[in-house]
Structure formats: structure tokens, C-alpha cells
XYZ file of C-alpha atoms in Angstrom:
188
model
C 176.530 -11.853 -148.068
C 175.485 -8.588 -149.762
C 172.314 -8.240 -151.802
C 172.507 -9.034 -155.488
C 173.032 -6.093 -157.869
C 170.091 -4.568 -159.736
C 169.615 -5.196 -163.430
C 171.445 -2.985 -165.914
C 168.670 -0.365 -165.907
C 168.277 -0.414 -162.131
C 164.686 -1.649 -162.426
C 163.494 -5.254 -162.634
C 162.499 -6.544 -166.025
C 158.822 -6.215 -167.029
C 158.590 -10.008 -166.810
C 159.844 -9.955 -163.199
C 157.435 -7.119 -162.313
C 154.566 -9.099 -163.823
C 155.593 -12.179 -161.826
C 155.599 -10.233 -158.557
C 152.270 -8.638 -159.476
C 150.805 -12.064 -160.287
C 151.990 -13.488 -156.958
C 150.580 -10.561 -155.029
C 147.333 -10.915 -157.012
C 147.056 -14.543 -155.928
C 147.764 -13.515 -152.333
C 145.038 -10.869 -152.610
C 142.565 -13.464 -153.934
C 143.479 -15.820 -151.092
C 142.987 -13.070 -148.524
C 139.668 -12.063 -150.091
C 138.349 -15.560 -149.497
C 139.550 -15.853 -145.901
C 139.588 -12.368 -144.418
C 136.354 -10.425 -144.124
C 136.686 -6.732 -143.414
C 136.324 -6.093 -139.725
C 135.447 -2.709 -138.273
C 138.600 -0.884 -137.167
C 139.650 2.625 -136.297
C 140.069 4.611 -139.493
C 141.532 7.925 -140.471
C 144.082 9.457 -142.788
C 146.563 10.260 -140.073
C 148.219 8.245 -137.369
C 147.073 10.462 -134.535
C 149.290 9.696 -131.544
C 150.667 6.521 -133.119
C 153.110 8.146 -135.529
C 154.131 11.011 -137.753
C 153.833 11.765 -141.434
C 157.101 11.093 -143.268
C 158.414 11.507 -146.800
C 155.892 11.464 -149.657
C 153.005 11.472 -147.158
C 153.977 8.070 -145.759
C 153.157 7.273 -142.161
C 156.099 6.356 -139.960
C 155.194 4.692 -136.693
C 156.529 6.233 -133.514
C 158.775 3.189 -132.893
C 160.317 3.608 -136.309
C 160.301 -0.002 -137.571
C 157.164 0.333 -139.727
C 156.822 2.697 -142.678
C 153.310 2.693 -144.143
C 153.418 3.288 -147.900
C 149.662 2.976 -148.437
C 147.174 3.272 -145.644
C 143.707 1.950 -146.472
C 140.830 4.365 -146.845
C 138.739 1.981 -144.717
C 139.684 -0.248 -141.801
C 142.593 -2.531 -142.678
C 141.592 -6.096 -143.465
C 145.074 -7.289 -144.461
C 148.651 -6.051 -144.825
C 151.660 -6.588 -147.083
C 155.049 -5.781 -145.518
C 158.197 -5.543 -147.629
C 161.669 -6.292 -146.231
C 164.722 -5.234 -148.256
C 168.166 -6.822 -148.366
C 171.330 -5.806 -146.606
C 174.799 -6.957 -145.596
C 176.113 -9.864 -143.594
C 177.855 -7.606 -141.062
C 177.276 -3.880 -140.585
C 176.291 -1.700 -137.660
C 175.940 1.303 -139.944
C 172.486 2.877 -139.888
C 170.146 1.643 -142.617
C 168.733 4.432 -144.785
C 165.864 4.543 -147.295
C 168.233 5.676 -150.075
C 170.635 2.728 -149.772
C 170.666 0.475 -152.859
C 169.187 -2.540 -151.018
C 166.160 -0.477 -149.990
C 165.806 1.168 -153.403
C 165.779 -2.255 -155.095
C 162.500 -3.020 -153.332
C 160.685 0.130 -154.515
C 159.374 -1.633 -157.663
C 158.023 -4.407 -155.415
C 156.312 -1.814 -153.223
C 154.802 -0.155 -156.312
C 153.637 -3.548 -157.602
C 152.077 -4.355 -154.224
C 150.190 -1.058 -154.195
C 149.086 -1.451 -157.833
C 148.002 -5.089 -157.541
C 146.093 -4.853 -154.261
C 143.005 -3.114 -155.554
C 141.107 -3.855 -152.348
C 140.707 -0.638 -150.406
C 141.430 -2.355 -147.096
C 145.006 -3.586 -147.719
C 147.769 -1.733 -145.891
C 151.145 -1.756 -147.685
C 154.296 -0.977 -145.733
C 157.940 -1.729 -145.325
C 160.188 -2.624 -142.435
C 162.778 -0.017 -141.488
C 165.948 -1.648 -140.175
C 168.116 -0.079 -137.490
C 171.289 -1.477 -139.087
C 172.380 -2.445 -142.603
C 173.633 -5.868 -141.488
C 172.279 -9.193 -140.309
C 175.041 -9.306 -137.682
C 175.424 -12.163 -135.219
C 172.220 -11.166 -133.418
C 169.809 -11.338 -136.399
C 168.931 -7.650 -136.061
C 166.511 -7.575 -139.050
C 164.342 -10.253 -137.419
C 164.008 -8.047 -134.326
C 163.118 -5.099 -136.582
C 160.493 -7.191 -138.402
C 158.990 -8.250 -135.060
C 158.857 -4.611 -133.946
C 157.186 -3.649 -137.252
C 154.583 -6.395 -136.782
C 153.884 -5.140 -133.239
C 153.537 -1.567 -134.547
C 151.215 -2.829 -137.298
C 149.029 -4.503 -134.650
C 148.805 -1.233 -132.711
C 147.981 0.676 -135.891
C 145.553 -1.693 -137.628
C 144.636 -4.393 -135.127
C 144.907 -8.114 -135.778
C 145.064 -8.442 -139.562
C 146.593 -11.200 -141.714
C 150.035 -10.205 -142.994
C 152.017 -11.254 -146.069
C 155.784 -10.670 -145.823
C 157.757 -10.054 -149.040
C 161.517 -10.074 -148.557
C 164.578 -10.018 -150.783
C 167.995 -11.440 -149.882
C 168.611 -10.624 -146.196
C 164.986 -9.443 -146.028
C 163.850 -12.847 -147.323
C 165.796 -14.531 -144.563
C 164.307 -12.158 -141.979
C 160.798 -12.724 -143.383
C 161.173 -16.500 -143.099
C 162.305 -16.157 -139.474
C 159.519 -13.667 -138.657
C 156.920 -16.063 -140.100
C 156.496 -17.583 -136.634
C 154.371 -14.550 -135.708
C 150.697 -15.630 -135.654
C 149.675 -12.650 -137.831
C 151.868 -13.841 -140.728
C 149.792 -15.848 -143.191
C 152.328 -16.035 -145.996
C 155.914 -15.286 -146.995
C 157.352 -14.502 -150.407
C 161.145 -14.847 -149.989
C 162.983 -13.644 -153.097
C 166.519 -15.086 -153.210
C 166.821 -15.445 -149.429
C 170.183 -16.340 -147.993
C 170.509 -18.822 -145.200
């Protein structure tokens, strides 16, 4: 089933943005209590692990992980966002498709509410727009988690997904790095 349409203005209501920010704030507090900062490789660029993409984002070489905010110190935790999609489609997923654009406010809220300097914020880049019979977004989420491990080491991860992305996040939660899932209107 396709993702739900955005609100009339295209942006979530201030109340919804506050709710997402509050949830991410609670996640941040939980991570602060359980996840001490461990020494990791640092640096502003990806080196051999990736290339710099649009708006200075870091795109991993495998292409499933797009880093929207890379920590200034070694990563101690990560928030990955998974957008919605379609039930069936082998068309290439693009960052400008409505399902991906709907998650931009969530990405901005994640960046704004994680004031710790060691939280990496990224999103999963899907190969296809659809779930398809083979659960393609789950494979893409697993690839993104593997790329995150190569980039930042073993860090606790919170997955935030909407619609198809919520379903993919719930399925990807079996990965040992995933410590929490926020599934917004997932479809089963």
C-alpha cells in the first residue's frame, strides 16, 4: 500500500514535530545512560569508505547509507531513518520522491534533538521504490547497518521508519546493533 499523503502544507504539524522530537529526546536520554563514548576513528570525510554527496552529506560506497550528520567526535550512537514506499515497484528510489521528502522533517528533528556530539544521523537509501515480494527494503536496511558498522564501529542504533520504512525497521530490528525502533504508521 502506498505511503499516506502529507498534510495540506506538506510539513507535519508543529504538534507532530514536537512529538517526534520528544521521542528522540527520550531515546537520547536512554542512550546517554547506557552508551559511553568509545574511542573510534574520527574525521570529517569518509576517506576510502565513501564520497561526499548533496549538501555535504556522506554517501557510503555501497550506497545504502546516507549520513546526514556525522559526529565531530567518535560515534557513540546512531539514528537511521527509513522512508515509505509502494507495495510493488522496481523503479529506482530517489531522494526527491514524495515518500523520501516526507521524512525530511523527521531527519531535521533528529539532528536538532540529538545535542550529543557523538550521535550519527543518517537515512537508508533504497534500491527500489517498492516492498516487492522479496522485502527489498529490509535488505537495504541490513546493508545500511553493515555500512554503518564499517563507518562507525559497533554503536547502538535507533531505527525510525514511516509506512513501508516502519515495516522494514521492525524487520531489521533483529540486527544486534538495533536498540530501538520507532515505527510510524507501519503496514504489515
